[in-house]
Coordinates of C-alpha atoms in Angstrom, one line a residue:
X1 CA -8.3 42.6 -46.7
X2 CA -7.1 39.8 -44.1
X3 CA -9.4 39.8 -40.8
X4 CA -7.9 39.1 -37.3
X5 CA -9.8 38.4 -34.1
X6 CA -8.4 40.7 -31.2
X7 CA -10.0 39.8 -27.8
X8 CA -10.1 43.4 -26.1
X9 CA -11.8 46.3 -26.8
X10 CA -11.2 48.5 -30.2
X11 CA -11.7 52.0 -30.0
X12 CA -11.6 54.3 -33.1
X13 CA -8.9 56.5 -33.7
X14 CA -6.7 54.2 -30.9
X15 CA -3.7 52.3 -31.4
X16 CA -3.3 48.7 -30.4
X17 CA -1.3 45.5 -30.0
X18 CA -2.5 42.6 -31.5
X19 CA -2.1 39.4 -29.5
X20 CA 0.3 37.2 -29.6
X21 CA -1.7 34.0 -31.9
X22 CA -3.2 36.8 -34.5
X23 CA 0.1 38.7 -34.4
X24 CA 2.3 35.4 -35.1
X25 CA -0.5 34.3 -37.8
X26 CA -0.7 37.9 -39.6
X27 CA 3.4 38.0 -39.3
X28 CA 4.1 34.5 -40.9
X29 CA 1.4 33.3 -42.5
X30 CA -0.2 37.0 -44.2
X31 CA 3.0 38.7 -44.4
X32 CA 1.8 41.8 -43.8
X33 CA 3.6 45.3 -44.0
X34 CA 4.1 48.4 -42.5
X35 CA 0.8 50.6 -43.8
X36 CA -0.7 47.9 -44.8
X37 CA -5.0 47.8 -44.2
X38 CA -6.8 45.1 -42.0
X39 CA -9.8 44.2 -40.4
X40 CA -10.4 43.2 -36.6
X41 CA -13.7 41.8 -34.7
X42 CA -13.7 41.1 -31.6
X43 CA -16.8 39.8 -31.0
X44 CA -19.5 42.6 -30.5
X45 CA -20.9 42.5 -34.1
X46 CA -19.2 45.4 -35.6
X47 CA -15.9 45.1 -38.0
X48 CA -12.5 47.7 -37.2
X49 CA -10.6 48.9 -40.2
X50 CA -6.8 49.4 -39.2
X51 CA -3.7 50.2 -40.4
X52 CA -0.2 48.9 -39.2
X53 CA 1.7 51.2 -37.9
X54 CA 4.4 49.2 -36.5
X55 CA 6.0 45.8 -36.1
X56 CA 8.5 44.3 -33.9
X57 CA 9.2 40.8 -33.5
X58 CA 6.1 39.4 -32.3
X59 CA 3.9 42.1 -32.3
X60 CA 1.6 44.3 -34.8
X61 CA 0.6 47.6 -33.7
X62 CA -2.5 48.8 -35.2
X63 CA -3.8 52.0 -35.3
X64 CA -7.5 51.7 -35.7
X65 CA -9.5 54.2 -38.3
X66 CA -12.9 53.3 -38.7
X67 CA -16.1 51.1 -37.6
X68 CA -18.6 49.1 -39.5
X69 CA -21.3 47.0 -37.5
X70 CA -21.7 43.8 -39.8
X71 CA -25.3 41.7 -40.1
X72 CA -24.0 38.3 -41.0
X73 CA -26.0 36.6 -38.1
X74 CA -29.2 35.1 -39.0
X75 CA -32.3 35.7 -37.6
X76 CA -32.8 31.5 -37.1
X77 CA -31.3 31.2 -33.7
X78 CA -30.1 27.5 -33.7
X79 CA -28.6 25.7 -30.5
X80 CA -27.2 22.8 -31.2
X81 CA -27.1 20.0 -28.8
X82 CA -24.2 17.7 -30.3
X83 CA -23.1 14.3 -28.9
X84 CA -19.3 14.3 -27.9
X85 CA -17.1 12.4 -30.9
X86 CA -13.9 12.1 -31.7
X87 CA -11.6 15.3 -31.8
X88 CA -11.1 15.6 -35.3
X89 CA -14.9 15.5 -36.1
X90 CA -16.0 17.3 -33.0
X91 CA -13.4 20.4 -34.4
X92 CA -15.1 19.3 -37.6
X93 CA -18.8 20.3 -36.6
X94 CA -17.5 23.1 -34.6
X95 CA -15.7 24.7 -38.1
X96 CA -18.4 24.1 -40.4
X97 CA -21.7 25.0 -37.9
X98 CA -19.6 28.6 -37.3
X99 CA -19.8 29.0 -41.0
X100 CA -23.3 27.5 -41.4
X101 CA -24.7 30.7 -38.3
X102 CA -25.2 28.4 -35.1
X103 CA -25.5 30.7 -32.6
X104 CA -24.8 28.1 -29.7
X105 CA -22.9 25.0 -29.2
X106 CA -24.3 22.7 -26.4
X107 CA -21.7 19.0 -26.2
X108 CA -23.8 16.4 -25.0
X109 CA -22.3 13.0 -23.0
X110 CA -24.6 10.1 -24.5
X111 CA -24.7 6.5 -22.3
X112 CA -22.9 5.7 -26.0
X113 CA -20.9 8.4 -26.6
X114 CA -17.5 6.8 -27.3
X115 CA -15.3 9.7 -25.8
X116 CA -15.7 11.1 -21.8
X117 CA -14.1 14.4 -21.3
X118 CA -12.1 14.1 -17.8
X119 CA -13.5 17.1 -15.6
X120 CA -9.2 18.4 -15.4
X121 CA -9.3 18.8 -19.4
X122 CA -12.5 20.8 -19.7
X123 CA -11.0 23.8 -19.8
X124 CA -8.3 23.5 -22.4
X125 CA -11.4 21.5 -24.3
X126 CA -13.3 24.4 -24.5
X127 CA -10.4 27.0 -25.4
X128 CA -9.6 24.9 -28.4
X129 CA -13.0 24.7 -29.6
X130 CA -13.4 28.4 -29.1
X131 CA -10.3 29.2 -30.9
X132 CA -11.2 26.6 -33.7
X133 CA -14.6 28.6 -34.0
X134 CA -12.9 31.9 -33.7
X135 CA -11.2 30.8 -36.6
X136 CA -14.2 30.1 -38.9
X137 CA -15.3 33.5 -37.8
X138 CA -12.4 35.2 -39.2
X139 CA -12.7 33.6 -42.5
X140 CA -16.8 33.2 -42.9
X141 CA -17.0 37.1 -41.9
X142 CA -18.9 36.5 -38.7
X143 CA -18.3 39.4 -36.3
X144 CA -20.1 37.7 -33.3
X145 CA -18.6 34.6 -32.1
X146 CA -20.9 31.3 -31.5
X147 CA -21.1 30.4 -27.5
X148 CA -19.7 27.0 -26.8
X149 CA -20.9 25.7 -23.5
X150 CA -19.2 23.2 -21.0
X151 CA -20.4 19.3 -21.8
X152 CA -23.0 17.9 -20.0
X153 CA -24.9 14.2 -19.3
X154 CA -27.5 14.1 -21.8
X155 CA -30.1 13.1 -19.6
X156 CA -29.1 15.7 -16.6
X157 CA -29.4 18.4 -19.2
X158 CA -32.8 17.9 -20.4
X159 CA -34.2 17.1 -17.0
X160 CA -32.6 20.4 -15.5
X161 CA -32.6 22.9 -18.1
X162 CA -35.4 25.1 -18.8
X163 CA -34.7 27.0 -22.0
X164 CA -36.4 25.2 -24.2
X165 CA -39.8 26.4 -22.8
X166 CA -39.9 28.9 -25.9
X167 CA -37.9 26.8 -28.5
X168 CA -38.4 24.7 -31.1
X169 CA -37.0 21.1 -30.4
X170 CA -35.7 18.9 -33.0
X171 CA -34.0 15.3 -32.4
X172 CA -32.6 13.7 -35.2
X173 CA -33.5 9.9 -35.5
X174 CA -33.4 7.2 -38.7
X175 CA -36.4 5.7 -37.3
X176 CA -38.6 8.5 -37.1
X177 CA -41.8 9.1 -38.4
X178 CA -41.9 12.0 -39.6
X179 CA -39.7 14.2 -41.8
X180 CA -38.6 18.3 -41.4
X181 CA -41.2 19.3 -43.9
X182 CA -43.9 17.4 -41.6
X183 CA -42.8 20.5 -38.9
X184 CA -44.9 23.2 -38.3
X185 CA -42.5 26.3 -37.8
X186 CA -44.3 29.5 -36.6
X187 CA -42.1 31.9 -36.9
X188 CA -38.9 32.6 -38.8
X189 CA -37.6 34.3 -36.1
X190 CA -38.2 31.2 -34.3
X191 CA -35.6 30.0 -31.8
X192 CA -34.5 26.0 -32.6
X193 CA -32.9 23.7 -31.1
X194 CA -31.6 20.5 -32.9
X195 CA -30.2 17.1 -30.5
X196 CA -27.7 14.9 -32.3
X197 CA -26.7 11.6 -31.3
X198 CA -23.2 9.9 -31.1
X199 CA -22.0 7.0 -33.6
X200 CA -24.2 4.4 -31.8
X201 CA -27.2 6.6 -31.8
X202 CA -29.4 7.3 -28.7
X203 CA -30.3 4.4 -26.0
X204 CA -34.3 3.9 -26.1
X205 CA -34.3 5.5 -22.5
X206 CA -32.5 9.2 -24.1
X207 CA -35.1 9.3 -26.8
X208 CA -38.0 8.8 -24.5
X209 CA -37.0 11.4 -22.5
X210 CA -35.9 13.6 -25.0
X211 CA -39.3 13.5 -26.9
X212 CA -41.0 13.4 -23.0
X213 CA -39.7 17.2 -22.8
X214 CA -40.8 18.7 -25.8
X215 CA -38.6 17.3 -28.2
X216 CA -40.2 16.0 -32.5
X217 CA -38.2 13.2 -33.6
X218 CA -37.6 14.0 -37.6
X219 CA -35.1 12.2 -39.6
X220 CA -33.9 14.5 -42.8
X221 CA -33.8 11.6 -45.5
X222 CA -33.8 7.7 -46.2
X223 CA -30.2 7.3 -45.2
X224 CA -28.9 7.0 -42.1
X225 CA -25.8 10.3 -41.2
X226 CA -22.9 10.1 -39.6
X227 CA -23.1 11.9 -36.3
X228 CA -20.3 14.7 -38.3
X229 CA -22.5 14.7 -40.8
X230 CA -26.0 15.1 -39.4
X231 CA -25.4 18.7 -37.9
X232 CA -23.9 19.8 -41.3
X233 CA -27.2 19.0 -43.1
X234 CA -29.8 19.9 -40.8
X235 CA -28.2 23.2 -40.6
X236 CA -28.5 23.7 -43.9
X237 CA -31.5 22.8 -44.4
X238 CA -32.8 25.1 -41.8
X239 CA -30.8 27.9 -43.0
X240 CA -32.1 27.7 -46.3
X241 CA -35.7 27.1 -45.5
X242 CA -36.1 29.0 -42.7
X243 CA -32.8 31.8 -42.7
X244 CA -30.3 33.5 -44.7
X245 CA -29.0 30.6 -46.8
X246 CA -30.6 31.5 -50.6

């Protein structure tokens, strides 16, 4: 049954208009019919069975017939703190950590990070990359979409945030000492958060401070990751270890 995203509220027994992107998408792309079944999620954890009821040019009305709250989120609630790259690998890691359960998306600006987000394009930055993981929802089955937060300087972040007072902090680094299975994880319940760098890895000065507030430097293996690939792996790793991934 094909799965939309609709961004207002579903109520049973209600008939709706899909917007315009998921209309256009479920018009030429599904092909669907008059009578035919589909799914919507918008976001608050539950799935809406519906049935199409009518179709104009643009738009699907749906008259909605039943509720199902889905459990696809796992209990490991990871942030990840990735280093701005290149658009094609940061909608990359956006795609594939939606799929893999990250619950939040933190972009970092590194003193190497090869791409600077201009403060007028931060906006339209962050609707693509909510629409790109909207997206990954729709197909993974997710009904609770990942929070993607404005970028921020690396170092600002760390020095002013304070949510990692609870949370375990990972920073992934090919000269580290120690590997994941060296960490101690309390609780599989336990809240992580994982630091990736950017293609010319973190300055001497990030790492310091990163590891100065709280932060284990691991590496994950003897070979050194791209910065597309490091978030890919780690989340796997945790998953399977530590969440739903069996």
């Amino acid at each position: 049954m094909h799965r939309f995203y609709h961004p207002n509220t579903i109520n049973i027994n209600e008939s709706l208009f899909m917007d315009n992107p998921s209309s256009h998408h479920a018009l030429r792309v599904m092909r669907v019919k008059i009578n035919d079944q589909i799914i919507l999620f918008n976001g608050d954890g539950s799935d809406y069975q519906g049935k199409v009821i009518n179709l104009k040019k643009n738009q699907i009305e749906v008259l909605i017939i039943s509720k199902k709250v889905i459990n696809h989120e796992s209990h490991l609630k990871i942030t990840l703190l990735q280093a701005l790259t290149s658009n094609d690998k940061m909608d990359w890691i956006i795609q594939k950590t939606t799929e893999l359960g990250i619950s939040e998306i933190q972009p970092v600006i590194c003193d190497r990070s090869i791409i600077k987000i201009k403060d007028n394009k931060t906006e339209k930055k962050l609707l693509r990359w909510r629409q790109i993981s909207i997206s990954a929802c729709e197909q993974c089955g997710r009904a609770k979409i990942p929070h993607i937060h404005p970028p921020q300087d690396l170092s600002n972040y760390l020095e002013k945030n304070k949510i990692f007072k609870k949370n375990l902090k990972i920073i992934l680094s090919p000269d580290a000492k120690k590997n994941l299975n060296d960490i101690e994880f309390m609780s599989t319940k336990q809240e992580i958060s994982v630091l990736i760098g950017p293609e010319g890895d973190f300055t001497k000065k990030e790492l310091e401070l990163a590891i100065k507030k709280g932060f284990l430097s691991v590496k994950i293996g003897p070979r050194i990751l791209r910065t597309e690939t490091a978030p890919i792996s780690i989340l796997s790793i945790l998953q399977y270890k530590y969440g739903d991934i069996v």
